[in-house]
Amino acid sequence: MTAKDALNLVKEDVEKVEQFLKDDIKTSVHLINEVILYLLSSGGKRLRPVFLALSARMCGYKGENIPAMSAVIEYIHTATLLHDDIIDGAKYRRKCPTANSLYGNDVAVLCGDFLYSRSYITLTEYGAKQVQMILSSAALTMSEGEVIQLLKTGDINLTFDDYIQIITRKTAVLFSAACEIGGRLAEVSEDKIKALKNFGYYLGLGFQMTDDILDYMGNPEITGKKNGTDLFEGKLTLPVIKTLEKTNDSEKNIIAEIFKKKERNDDDLKVLKDIMIKYDIEKISEKTADEYINKSLNSLNVFEDNDYRKALIALALAMVGRIA
């Protein structure tokens, strides 16, 4: 099964999510409507709703609550991106101007707050208490991740465990919540719930690692963003951590000096990439990401083989550039 085939399996569910988002988010404040509509139409792939829908359908769910729960996840995710872009001073996301660059930081942060508030209302209206706890906890954990990452900016002593702690909170927790909610909607056994949580968790880690690798080694025409964004923002990610594990003292000092700077530039990126290429860091980092994706796929072994399970596997592999 291809990734396109996988997406087609839940095409109707995702279309309902899109319609729910447009209907649910409306407010009497015109500017909020304008900003939110811009964000929702700016090329998001709706990955988390897709994984929620596939998880639910794999478990036999026949109900109609996928759009509402997916919308809550998209609100939380989009609010996080809004606040991220403000903190980073980002001008573009997915090849489109960011909300903060178009409307200013004040409007962007308030629209992020609006999305969080909207998520709680929708969650209370449609979500069972258990689901409310899952998503509220996820939103809280993601906020913690933002603060931890901020505290660790430019910290050359960041360990792999520190990195996992950050990307768990920033990325993996919401993928895990999406997959778990799919199982909760279908009311499957706790061992299957645990399997779905683990699937989403390891998937989120592998996905973020792949994204961090592409930030240094990807083709900007494909990724939609300039190489070195994480470096320019002072974020130490997987490729840098793996590089520091391989380098000699002289090279470590060079990297340390780069991250000590208040601002980094393309020359710094070239120096760092040359060191990465010397030690084949792209391959080493990809191997690490693959290990987490394999853990993700192994989590699905408790489920009977069906098209939805095949779709989850195909999409997970596609997200890290592998073929099912």
PDB file of C-alpha atoms in Angstrom:
ATOM      1  CA  MET A   1       0.000   0.000   0.000  1.00  0.00           C
ATOM      2  CA  THR A   2       1.264   3.477  -0.883  1.00  0.00           C
ATOM      3  CA  ALA A   3       0.920   6.597   1.244  1.00  0.00           C
ATOM      4  CA  LYS A   4      -1.614   7.905  -1.289  1.00  0.00           C
ATOM      5  CA  ASP A   5      -3.686   4.737  -0.899  1.00  0.00           C
ATOM      6  CA  ALA A   6      -3.502   5.165   2.875  1.00  0.00           C
ATOM      7  CA  LEU A   7      -4.781   8.731   2.720  1.00  0.00           C
ATOM      8  CA  ASN A   8      -7.620   7.699   0.407  1.00  0.00           C
ATOM      9  CA  LEU A   9      -8.874   5.251   3.053  1.00  0.00           C
ATOM     10  CA  VAL A  10      -9.782   8.140   5.354  1.00  0.00           C
ATOM     11  CA  LYS A  11     -10.365  10.797   2.706  1.00  0.00           C
ATOM     12  CA  GLU A  12     -14.003  11.179   3.732  1.00  0.00           C
ATOM     13  CA  ASP A  13     -13.050  11.484   7.407  1.00  0.00           C
ATOM     14  CA  VAL A  14     -10.476  14.184   6.643  1.00  0.00           C
ATOM     15  CA  GLU A  15     -12.950  16.103   4.474  1.00  0.00           C
ATOM     16  CA  LYS A  16     -15.361  16.083   7.423  1.00  0.00           C
ATOM     17  CA  VAL A  17     -12.559  17.354   9.656  1.00  0.00           C
ATOM     18  CA  GLU A  18     -11.961  20.263   7.262  1.00  0.00           C
ATOM     19  CA  GLN A  19     -15.647  21.162   7.248  1.00  0.00           C
ATOM     20  CA  PHE A  20     -15.879  20.867  11.026  1.00  0.00           C
ATOM     21  CA  LEU A  21     -12.892  23.196  11.437  1.00  0.00           C
ATOM     22  CA  LYS A  22     -14.474  25.855   9.222  1.00  0.00           C
ATOM     23  CA  ASP A  23     -17.839  25.640  10.990  1.00  0.00           C
ATOM     24  CA  ASP A  24     -16.541  25.315  14.553  1.00  0.00           C
ATOM     25  CA  ILE A  25     -13.944  28.076  14.528  1.00  0.00           C
ATOM     26  CA  LYS A  26     -16.220  30.933  13.478  1.00  0.00           C
ATOM     27  CA  THR A  27     -16.355  33.967  15.755  1.00  0.00           C
ATOM     28  CA  SER A  28     -17.928  37.421  15.595  1.00  0.00           C
ATOM     29  CA  VAL A  29     -14.444  38.976  15.634  1.00  0.00           C
ATOM     30  CA  HIS A  30     -13.569  39.392  11.955  1.00  0.00           C
ATOM     31  CA  LEU A  31      -9.794  39.568  12.399  1.00  0.00           C
ATOM     32  CA  ILE A  32      -9.693  36.251  14.268  1.00  0.00           C
ATOM     33  CA  ASN A  33     -11.727  34.607  11.493  1.00  0.00           C
ATOM     34  CA  GLU A  34      -9.337  36.016   8.900  1.00  0.00           C
ATOM     35  CA  VAL A  35      -6.177  34.829  10.679  1.00  0.00           C
ATOM     36  CA  ILE A  36      -7.522  31.376  11.544  1.00  0.00           C
ATOM     37  CA  LEU A  37      -8.868  30.819   8.025  1.00  0.00           C
ATOM     38  CA  TYR A  38      -5.453  31.803   6.659  1.00  0.00           C
ATOM     39  CA  LEU A  39      -3.749  29.320   8.973  1.00  0.00           C
ATOM     40  CA  LEU A  40      -6.142  26.487   8.129  1.00  0.00           C
ATOM     41  CA  SER A  41      -5.615  27.018   4.397  1.00  0.00           C
ATOM     42  CA  SER A  42      -1.813  27.308   4.533  1.00  0.00           C
ATOM     43  CA  GLY A  43      -0.935  23.793   3.453  1.00  0.00           C
ATOM     44  CA  GLY A  44      -1.130  21.753   6.646  1.00  0.00           C
ATOM     45  CA  LYS A  45      -1.132  18.023   5.962  1.00  0.00           C
ATOM     46  CA  ARG A  46      -3.539  17.143   8.809  1.00  0.00           C
ATOM     47  CA  LEU A  47      -1.255  14.265   9.763  1.00  0.00           C
ATOM     48  CA  ARG A  48      -2.553  13.969  13.306  1.00  0.00           C
ATOM     49  CA  PRO A  49      -6.234  13.767  12.252  1.00  0.00           C
ATOM     50  CA  VAL A  50      -5.229  11.191   9.630  1.00  0.00           C
ATOM     51  CA  PHE A  51      -3.553   9.016  12.258  1.00  0.00           C
ATOM     52  CA  LEU A  52      -6.502   9.457  14.627  1.00  0.00           C
ATOM     53  CA  ALA A  53      -8.928   8.389  11.898  1.00  0.00           C
ATOM     54  CA  LEU A  54      -6.827   5.423  10.767  1.00  0.00           C
ATOM     55  CA  SER A  55      -6.352   4.257  14.364  1.00  0.00           C
ATOM     56  CA  ALA A  56     -10.070   4.495  15.061  1.00  0.00           C
ATOM     57  CA  ARG A  57     -11.087   2.728  11.852  1.00  0.00           C
ATOM     58  CA  MET A  58      -8.459   0.018  12.335  1.00  0.00           C
ATOM     59  CA  CYS A  59     -10.088  -0.690  15.691  1.00  0.00           C
ATOM     60  CA  GLY A  60     -13.551  -0.917  14.127  1.00  0.00           C
ATOM     61  CA  TYR A  61     -14.948   2.493  15.063  1.00  0.00           C
ATOM     62  CA  LYS A  62     -18.101   3.352  13.110  1.00  0.00           C
ATOM     63  CA  GLY A  63     -19.111   6.555  14.900  1.00  0.00           C
ATOM     64  CA  GLU A  64     -19.068  10.233  13.953  1.00  0.00           C
ATOM     65  CA  ASN A  65     -16.766  11.780  16.569  1.00  0.00           C
ATOM     66  CA  ILE A  66     -13.564  11.773  14.499  1.00  0.00           C
ATOM     67  CA  PRO A  67     -14.014  15.334  13.119  1.00  0.00           C
ATOM     68  CA  ALA A  68     -14.524  16.954  16.530  1.00  0.00           C
ATOM     69  CA  MET A  69     -11.596  15.211  18.210  1.00  0.00           C
ATOM     70  CA  SER A  70      -9.387  15.862  15.189  1.00  0.00           C
ATOM     71  CA  ALA A  71     -10.338  19.533  15.277  1.00  0.00           C
ATOM     72  CA  VAL A  72      -9.244  19.824  18.912  1.00  0.00           C
ATOM     73  CA  ILE A  73      -5.886  18.302  18.009  1.00  0.00           C
ATOM     74  CA  GLU A  74      -5.499  20.707  15.078  1.00  0.00           C
ATOM     75  CA  TYR A  75      -6.354  23.679  17.309  1.00  0.00           C
ATOM     76  CA  ILE A  76      -3.675  22.679  19.811  1.00  0.00           C
ATOM     77  CA  HIS A  77      -1.144  21.952  17.070  1.00  0.00           C
ATOM     78  CA  THR A  78      -1.819  25.213  15.219  1.00  0.00           C
ATOM     79  CA  ALA A  79      -1.700  27.287  18.414  1.00  0.00           C
ATOM     80  CA  THR A  80       1.680  25.765  19.194  1.00  0.00           C
ATOM     81  CA  LEU A  81       2.977  26.624  15.712  1.00  0.00           C
ATOM     82  CA  LEU A  82       1.717  30.191  16.081  1.00  0.00           C
ATOM     83  CA  HIS A  83       3.559  30.666  19.351  1.00  0.00           C
ATOM     84  CA  ASP A  84       6.632  28.855  17.977  1.00  0.00           C
ATOM     85  CA  ASP A  85       6.860  31.240  15.041  1.00  0.00           C
ATOM     86  CA  ILE A  86       6.633  34.255  17.336  1.00  0.00           C
ATOM     87  CA  ILE A  87       9.397  32.955  19.614  1.00  0.00           C
ATOM     88  CA  ASP A  88      11.614  32.093  16.634  1.00  0.00           C
ATOM     89  CA  GLY A  89      10.822  35.249  14.674  1.00  0.00           C
ATOM     90  CA  ALA A  90       9.952  33.004  11.734  1.00  0.00           C
ATOM     91  CA  LYS A  91       8.904  34.678   8.494  1.00  0.00           C
ATOM     92  CA  TYR A  92       7.752  31.609   6.549  1.00  0.00           C
ATOM     93  CA  ARG A  93       6.181  28.228   7.259  1.00  0.00           C
ATOM     94  CA  ARG A  94       5.328  25.684   4.548  1.00  0.00           C
ATOM     95  CA  LYS A  95       6.482  28.255   1.950  1.00  0.00           C
ATOM     96  CA  CYS A  96       3.803  30.711   3.176  1.00  0.00           C
ATOM     97  CA  PRO A  97       4.307  33.882   5.243  1.00  0.00           C
ATOM     98  CA  THR A  98       3.727  33.237   8.945  1.00  0.00           C
ATOM     99  CA  ALA A  99       0.798  34.848  10.743  1.00  0.00           C
ATOM    100  CA  ASN A 100       3.158  36.932  12.870  1.00  0.00           C
ATOM    101  CA  SER A 101       4.883  38.318   9.764  1.00  0.00           C
ATOM    102  CA  LEU A 102       1.523  39.257   8.209  1.00  0.00           C
ATOM    103  CA  TYR A 103      -0.463  40.413  11.217  1.00  0.00           C
ATOM    104  CA  GLY A 104       2.172  41.132  13.863  1.00  0.00           C
ATOM    105  CA  ASN A 105       3.150  39.318  17.047  1.00  0.00           C
ATOM    106  CA  ASP A 106       0.297  40.727  19.144  1.00  0.00           C
ATOM    107  CA  VAL A 107      -2.427  39.424  16.833  1.00  0.00           C
ATOM    108  CA  ALA A 108      -0.660  36.091  16.322  1.00  0.00           C
ATOM    109  CA  VAL A 109      -0.222  35.346  20.019  1.00  0.00           C
ATOM    110  CA  LEU A 110      -3.836  36.278  20.767  1.00  0.00           C
ATOM    111  CA  CYS A 111      -5.079  34.049  17.946  1.00  0.00           C
ATOM    112  CA  GLY A 112      -2.989  31.247  19.436  1.00  0.00           C
ATOM    113  CA  ASP A 113      -4.701  31.867  22.765  1.00  0.00           C
ATOM    114  CA  PHE A 114      -8.066  31.836  20.984  1.00  0.00           C
ATOM    115  CA  LEU A 115      -7.282  28.439  19.457  1.00  0.00           C
ATOM    116  CA  TYR A 116      -6.366  26.977  22.844  1.00  0.00           C
ATOM    117  CA  SER A 117      -9.622  28.332  24.291  1.00  0.00           C
ATOM    118  CA  ARG A 118     -11.630  27.008  21.354  1.00  0.00           C
ATOM    119  CA  SER A 119     -10.033  23.589  21.812  1.00  0.00           C
ATOM    120  CA  TYR A 120     -11.239  23.407  25.421  1.00  0.00           C
ATOM    121  CA  ILE A 121     -14.812  24.344  24.459  1.00  0.00           C
ATOM    122  CA  THR A 122     -14.982  21.801  21.628  1.00  0.00           C
ATOM    123  CA  LEU A 123     -13.354  19.164  23.817  1.00  0.00           C
ATOM    124  CA  THR A 124     -15.871  19.729  26.605  1.00  0.00           C
ATOM    125  CA  GLU A 125     -18.773  19.600  24.154  1.00  0.00           C
ATOM    126  CA  TYR A 126     -17.765  16.447  22.268  1.00  0.00           C
ATOM    127  CA  GLY A 127     -15.132  14.578  24.270  1.00  0.00           C
ATOM    128  CA  ALA A 128     -15.590  11.973  26.983  1.00  0.00           C
ATOM    129  CA  LYS A 129     -13.873  12.786  30.268  1.00  0.00           C
ATOM    130  CA  GLN A 130     -11.019  10.398  29.502  1.00  0.00           C
ATOM    131  CA  VAL A 131     -10.383  12.053  26.136  1.00  0.00           C
ATOM    132  CA  GLN A 132     -10.542  15.480  27.769  1.00  0.00           C
ATOM    133  CA  MET A 133      -7.780  14.420  30.142  1.00  0.00           C
ATOM    134  CA  ILE A 134      -5.621  13.023  27.311  1.00  0.00           C
ATOM    135  CA  LEU A 135      -5.702  16.209  25.253  1.00  0.00           C
ATOM    136  CA  SER A 136      -5.511  18.651  28.164  1.00  0.00           C
ATOM    137  CA  SER A 137      -2.475  16.768  29.421  1.00  0.00           C
ATOM    138  CA  ALA A 138      -0.937  16.819  25.939  1.00  0.00           C
ATOM    139  CA  ALA A 139      -1.385  20.600  25.657  1.00  0.00           C
ATOM    140  CA  LEU A 140       0.221  21.093  29.072  1.00  0.00           C
ATOM    141  CA  THR A 141       3.151  18.830  28.209  1.00  0.00           C
ATOM    142  CA  MET A 142       3.730  20.634  24.913  1.00  0.00           C
ATOM    143  CA  SER A 143       3.956  23.955  26.747  1.00  0.00           C
ATOM    144  CA  GLU A 144       6.569  22.434  29.040  1.00  0.00           C
ATOM    145  CA  GLY A 145       8.516  21.324  25.978  1.00  0.00           C
ATOM    146  CA  GLU A 146       8.575  24.856  24.606  1.00  0.00           C
ATOM    147  CA  VAL A 147      10.029  26.193  27.850  1.00  0.00           C
ATOM    148  CA  ILE A 148      12.621  23.410  28.136  1.00  0.00           C
ATOM    149  CA  GLN A 149      13.747  24.051  24.563  1.00  0.00           C
ATOM    150  CA  LEU A 150      14.007  27.770  25.286  1.00  0.00           C
ATOM    151  CA  LEU A 151      16.150  27.082  28.353  1.00  0.00           C
ATOM    152  CA  LYS A 152      18.412  24.766  26.348  1.00  0.00           C
ATOM    153  CA  THR A 153      18.893  27.116  23.384  1.00  0.00           C
ATOM    154  CA  GLY A 154      22.578  27.270  22.465  1.00  0.00           C
ATOM    155  CA  ASP A 155      23.534  24.748  25.172  1.00  0.00           C
ATOM    156  CA  ILE A 156      26.399  22.776  23.669  1.00  0.00           C
ATOM    157  CA  ASN A 157      26.150  20.280  26.535  1.00  0.00           C
ATOM    158  CA  LEU A 158      22.672  19.165  25.486  1.00  0.00           C
ATOM    159  CA  THR A 159      22.560  15.365  25.662  1.00  0.00           C
ATOM    160  CA  PHE A 160      20.634  12.902  23.524  1.00  0.00           C
ATOM    161  CA  ASP A 161      18.360  12.250  26.519  1.00  0.00           C
ATOM    162  CA  ASP A 162      17.711  16.002  26.803  1.00  0.00           C
ATOM    163  CA  TYR A 163      16.844  16.065  23.120  1.00  0.00           C
ATOM    164  CA  ILE A 164      14.422  13.149  23.492  1.00  0.00           C
ATOM    165  CA  GLN A 165      12.792  14.938  26.423  1.00  0.00           C
ATOM    166  CA  ILE A 166      12.239  18.028  24.277  1.00  0.00           C
ATOM    167  CA  ILE A 167      10.890  16.304  21.164  1.00  0.00           C
ATOM    168  CA  THR A 168       8.726  14.013  23.283  1.00  0.00           C
ATOM    169  CA  ARG A 169       6.976  17.054  24.676  1.00  0.00           C
ATOM    170  CA  LYS A 170       6.960  19.153  21.523  1.00  0.00           C
ATOM    171  CA  THR A 171       6.011  16.518  18.942  1.00  0.00           C
ATOM    172  CA  ALA A 172       5.567  12.931  20.089  1.00  0.00           C
ATOM    173  CA  VAL A 173       2.969  13.584  22.789  1.00  0.00           C
ATOM    174  CA  LEU A 174       0.366  14.883  20.314  1.00  0.00           C
ATOM    175  CA  PHE A 175       0.896  12.037  17.842  1.00  0.00           C
ATOM    176  CA  SER A 176       0.543   9.630  20.757  1.00  0.00           C
ATOM    177  CA  ALA A 177      -2.642  11.352  21.924  1.00  0.00           C
ATOM    178  CA  ALA A 178      -4.150  11.246  18.415  1.00  0.00           C
ATOM    179  CA  CYS A 179      -3.588   7.507  18.073  1.00  0.00           C
ATOM    180  CA  GLU A 180      -4.745   6.787  21.618  1.00  0.00           C
ATOM    181  CA  ILE A 181      -7.970   8.724  21.064  1.00  0.00           C
ATOM    182  CA  GLY A 182      -8.638   6.632  17.968  1.00  0.00           C
ATOM    183  CA  GLY A 183      -8.554   3.572  20.198  1.00  0.00           C
ATOM    184  CA  ARG A 184     -10.611   5.233  22.934  1.00  0.00           C
ATOM    185  CA  LEU A 185     -13.343   6.103  20.439  1.00  0.00           C
ATOM    186  CA  ALA A 186     -13.474   2.432  19.428  1.00  0.00           C
ATOM    187  CA  GLU A 187     -13.398   1.323  23.104  1.00  0.00           C
ATOM    188  CA  VAL A 188     -10.683  -1.282  22.570  1.00  0.00           C
ATOM    189  CA  SER A 189      -8.819  -3.104  25.346  1.00  0.00           C
ATOM    190  CA  GLU A 190      -6.132  -1.375  27.407  1.00  0.00           C
ATOM    191  CA  ASP A 191      -3.339  -3.425  25.843  1.00  0.00           C
ATOM    192  CA  LYS A 192      -4.385  -2.110  22.432  1.00  0.00           C
ATOM    193  CA  ILE A 193      -4.655   1.414  23.823  1.00  0.00           C
ATOM    194  CA  LYS A 194      -1.092   1.109  25.093  1.00  0.00           C
ATOM    195  CA  ALA A 195       0.025  -0.172  21.688  1.00  0.00           C
ATOM    196  CA  LEU A 196      -1.574   2.814  19.939  1.00  0.00           C
ATOM    197  CA  LYS A 197       0.003   5.240  22.399  1.00  0.00           C
ATOM    198  CA  ASN A 198       3.406   3.677  21.767  1.00  0.00           C
ATOM    199  CA  PHE A 199       2.865   3.683  18.019  1.00  0.00           C
ATOM    200  CA  GLY A 200       2.118   7.411  18.048  1.00  0.00           C
ATOM    201  CA  TYR A 201       4.899   8.180  20.507  1.00  0.00           C
ATOM    202  CA  TYR A 202       7.691   6.461  18.589  1.00  0.00           C
ATOM    203  CA  LEU A 203       6.254   7.719  15.305  1.00  0.00           C
ATOM    204  CA  GLY A 204       6.398  11.284  16.621  1.00  0.00           C
ATOM    205  CA  LEU A 205      10.010  10.876  17.703  1.00  0.00           C
ATOM    206  CA  GLY A 206      11.058   9.392  14.356  1.00  0.00           C
ATOM    207  CA  PHE A 207       9.150  12.078  12.474  1.00  0.00           C
ATOM    208  CA  GLN A 208      10.794  14.915  14.419  1.00  0.00           C
ATOM    209  CA  MET A 209      14.246  13.375  14.035  1.00  0.00           C
ATOM    210  CA  THR A 210      13.705  13.150  10.284  1.00  0.00           C
ATOM    211  CA  ASP A 211      12.571  16.770  10.187  1.00  0.00           C
ATOM    212  CA  ASP A 212      15.692  17.795  12.102  1.00  0.00           C
ATOM    213  CA  ILE A 213      17.910  15.877   9.671  1.00  0.00           C
ATOM    214  CA  LEU A 214      16.228  17.551   6.695  1.00  0.00           C
ATOM    215  CA  ASP A 215      16.885  20.940   8.263  1.00  0.00           C
ATOM    216  CA  TYR A 216      20.572  20.368   7.545  1.00  0.00           C
ATOM    217  CA  MET A 217      20.556  17.915   4.656  1.00  0.00           C
ATOM    218  CA  GLY A 218      17.217  18.379   2.891  1.00  0.00           C
ATOM    219  CA  ASN A 219      16.422  20.068  -0.409  1.00  0.00           C
ATOM    220  CA  PRO A 220      14.774  23.439   0.404  1.00  0.00           C
ATOM    221  CA  GLU A 221      12.680  23.183  -2.770  1.00  0.00           C
ATOM    222  CA  ILE A 222      11.083  20.052  -1.327  1.00  0.00           C
ATOM    223  CA  THR A 223      11.059  20.834   2.400  1.00  0.00           C
ATOM    224  CA  GLY A 224       9.786  24.369   1.901  1.00  0.00           C
ATOM    225  CA  LYS A 225      12.270  25.901   4.302  1.00  0.00           C
ATOM    226  CA  LYS A 226      15.843  27.085   4.176  1.00  0.00           C
ATOM    227  CA  ASN A 227      18.571  24.773   5.482  1.00  0.00           C
ATOM    228  CA  GLY A 228      19.938  25.654   8.901  1.00  0.00           C
ATOM    229  CA  THR A 229      16.801  27.090  10.486  1.00  0.00           C
ATOM    230  CA  ASP A 230      17.486  25.230  13.728  1.00  0.00           C
ATOM    231  CA  LEU A 231      21.105  26.408  13.742  1.00  0.00           C
ATOM    232  CA  PHE A 232      20.113  30.035  13.186  1.00  0.00           C
ATOM    233  CA  GLU A 233      17.687  29.733  16.119  1.00  0.00           C
ATOM    234  CA  GLY A 234      20.367  28.182  18.340  1.00  0.00           C
ATOM    235  CA  LYS A 235      18.631  24.817  18.635  1.00  0.00           C
ATOM    236  CA  LEU A 236      20.809  21.740  19.053  1.00  0.00           C
ATOM    237  CA  THR A 237      19.082  18.841  17.337  1.00  0.00           C
ATOM    238  CA  LEU A 238      19.895  15.232  16.467  1.00  0.00           C
ATOM    239  CA  PRO A 239      22.470  15.901  13.704  1.00  0.00           C
ATOM    240  CA  VAL A 240      24.451  18.273  15.940  1.00  0.00           C
ATOM    241  CA  ILE A 241      24.319  15.896  18.906  1.00  0.00           C
ATOM    242  CA  LYS A 242      25.537  13.009  16.736  1.00  0.00           C
ATOM    243  CA  THR A 243      28.261  15.249  15.293  1.00  0.00           C
ATOM    244  CA  LEU A 244      29.520  16.172  18.760  1.00  0.00           C
ATOM    245  CA  GLU A 245      29.723  12.468  19.608  1.00  0.00           C
ATOM    246  CA  LYS A 246      32.140  11.934  16.700  1.00  0.00           C
ATOM    247  CA  THR A 247      34.289  15.054  16.559  1.00  0.00           C
ATOM    248  CA  ASN A 248      37.736  15.722  17.993  1.00  0.00           C
ATOM    249  CA  ASP A 249      38.339  18.467  20.564  1.00  0.00           C
ATOM    250  CA  SER A 250      39.281  21.057  17.952  1.00  0.00           C
ATOM    251  CA  GLU A 251      36.061  20.477  15.999  1.00  0.00           C
ATOM    252  CA  LYS A 252      34.014  20.505  19.203  1.00  0.00           C
ATOM    253  CA  ASN A 253      35.453  23.925  20.018  1.00  0.00           C
ATOM    254  CA  ILE A 254      34.559  25.195  16.546  1.00  0.00           C
ATOM    255  CA  ILE A 255      30.956  24.030  16.992  1.00  0.00           C
ATOM    256  CA  ALA A 256      30.812  25.477  20.509  1.00  0.00           C
ATOM    257  CA  GLU A 257      31.959  28.869  19.233  1.00  0.00           C
ATOM    258  CA  ILE A 258      29.287  28.808  16.536  1.00  0.00           C
ATOM    259  CA  PHE A 259      26.527  28.211  19.079  1.00  0.00           C
ATOM    260  CA  LYS A 260      27.919  30.849  21.456  1.00  0.00           C
ATOM    261  CA  LYS A 261      27.249  33.556  18.883  1.00  0.00           C
ATOM    262  CA  LYS A 262      24.239  35.793  19.305  1.00  0.00           C
ATOM    263  CA  GLU A 263      23.510  35.293  15.613  1.00  0.00           C
ATOM    264  CA  ARG A 264      24.659  32.575  13.230  1.00  0.00           C
ATOM    265  CA  ASN A 265      24.923  32.831   9.446  1.00  0.00           C
ATOM    266  CA  ASP A 266      25.356  30.803   6.255  1.00  0.00           C
ATOM    267  CA  ASP A 267      29.120  30.623   6.753  1.00  0.00           C
ATOM    268  CA  ASP A 268      28.553  28.953  10.129  1.00  0.00           C
ATOM    269  CA  LEU A 269      26.128  26.547   8.481  1.00  0.00           C
ATOM    270  CA  LYS A 270      28.710  25.604   5.860  1.00  0.00           C
ATOM    271  CA  VAL A 271      31.363  24.954   8.523  1.00  0.00           C
ATOM    272  CA  LEU A 272      28.984  22.761  10.498  1.00  0.00           C
ATOM    273  CA  LYS A 273      27.708  20.887   7.428  1.00  0.00           C
ATOM    274  CA  ASP A 274      31.257  20.178   6.280  1.00  0.00           C
ATOM    275  CA  ILE A 275      31.991  18.565   9.641  1.00  0.00           C
ATOM    276  CA  MET A 276      28.746  16.580   9.425  1.00  0.00           C
ATOM    277  CA  ILE A 277      29.612  15.338   5.954  1.00  0.00           C
ATOM    278  CA  LYS A 278      33.078  14.297   7.142  1.00  0.00           C
ATOM    279  CA  TYR A 279      31.531  11.964   9.731  1.00  0.00           C
ATOM    280  CA  ASP A 280      28.563  10.815   7.592  1.00  0.00           C
ATOM    281  CA  ILE A 281      26.172  12.283  10.156  1.00  0.00           C
ATOM    282  CA  GLU A 282      23.165  12.142   7.830  1.00  0.00           C
ATOM    283  CA  LYS A 283      23.397   8.344   7.643  1.00  0.00           C
ATOM    284  CA  ILE A 284      24.054   7.999  11.392  1.00  0.00           C
ATOM    285  CA  SER A 285      21.084  10.232  12.233  1.00  0.00           C
ATOM    286  CA  GLU A 286      18.796   8.430   9.788  1.00  0.00           C
ATOM    287  CA  LYS A 287      19.694   5.136  11.449  1.00  0.00           C
ATOM    288  CA  THR A 288      18.615   6.557  14.807  1.00  0.00           C
ATOM    289  CA  ALA A 289      15.324   7.820  13.357  1.00  0.00           C
ATOM    290  CA  ASP A 290      14.730   4.427  11.728  1.00  0.00           C
ATOM    291  CA  GLU A 291      15.167   2.699  15.090  1.00  0.00           C
ATOM    292  CA  TYR A 292      12.282   4.702  16.524  1.00  0.00           C
ATOM    293  CA  ILE A 293      10.088   4.174  13.473  1.00  0.00           C
ATOM    294  CA  ASN A 294      10.709   0.424  13.743  1.00  0.00           C
ATOM    295  CA  LYS A 295       9.628   0.557  17.394  1.00  0.00           C
ATOM    296  CA  SER A 296       6.522   2.367  16.223  1.00  0.00           C
ATOM    297  CA  LEU A 297       5.699  -0.279  13.621  1.00  0.00           C
ATOM    298  CA  ASN A 298       6.328  -3.128  16.062  1.00  0.00           C
ATOM    299  CA  SER A 299       3.700  -1.631  18.361  1.00  0.00           C
ATOM    300  CA  LEU A 300       1.038  -2.546  15.794  1.00  0.00           C
ATOM    301  CA  ASN A 301       1.747  -6.277  16.087  1.00  0.00           C
ATOM    302  CA  VAL A 302      -1.129  -6.709  18.565  1.00  0.00           C
ATOM    303  CA  PHE A 303      -3.663  -5.721  15.890  1.00  0.00           C
ATOM    304  CA  GLU A 304      -5.174  -7.940  13.226  1.00  0.00           C
ATOM    305  CA  ASP A 305      -3.935  -7.212   9.744  1.00  0.00           C
ATOM    306  CA  ASN A 306      -6.372  -5.069   7.771  1.00  0.00           C
ATOM    307  CA  ASP A 307      -6.201  -2.200   5.297  1.00  0.00           C
ATOM    308  CA  TYR A 308      -6.142   0.425   8.044  1.00  0.00           C
ATOM    309  CA  ARG A 309      -3.187  -1.241   9.758  1.00  0.00           C
ATOM    310  CA  LYS A 310      -1.403  -1.412   6.405  1.00  0.00           C
ATOM    311  CA  ALA A 311      -2.183   2.279   5.928  1.00  0.00           C
ATOM    312  CA  LEU A 312      -0.678   3.229   9.295  1.00  0.00           C
ATOM    313  CA  ILE A 313       2.503   1.375   8.378  1.00  0.00           C
ATOM    314  CA  ALA A 314       2.688   2.928   4.898  1.00  0.00           C
ATOM    315  CA  LEU A 315       2.258   6.455   6.231  1.00  0.00           C
ATOM    316  CA  ALA A 316       4.741   5.959   9.053  1.00  0.00           C
ATOM    317  CA  LEU A 317       7.360   4.815   6.550  1.00  0.00           C
ATOM    318  CA  ALA A 318       6.543   7.620   4.126  1.00  0.00           C
ATOM    319  CA  MET A 319       7.011  10.201   6.860  1.00  0.00           C
ATOM    320  CA  VAL A 320      10.662   9.224   7.236  1.00  0.00           C
ATOM    321  CA  GLY A 321      11.304   8.776   3.528  1.00  0.00           C
ATOM    322  CA  ARG A 322      11.070   5.005   3.454  1.00  0.00           C
ATOM    323  CA  ILE A 323       8.885   2.875   1.172  1.00  0.00           C
ATOM    324  CA  ALA A 324       6.438   0.294   2.507  1.00  0.00           C
TER     325      ALA A 324
END
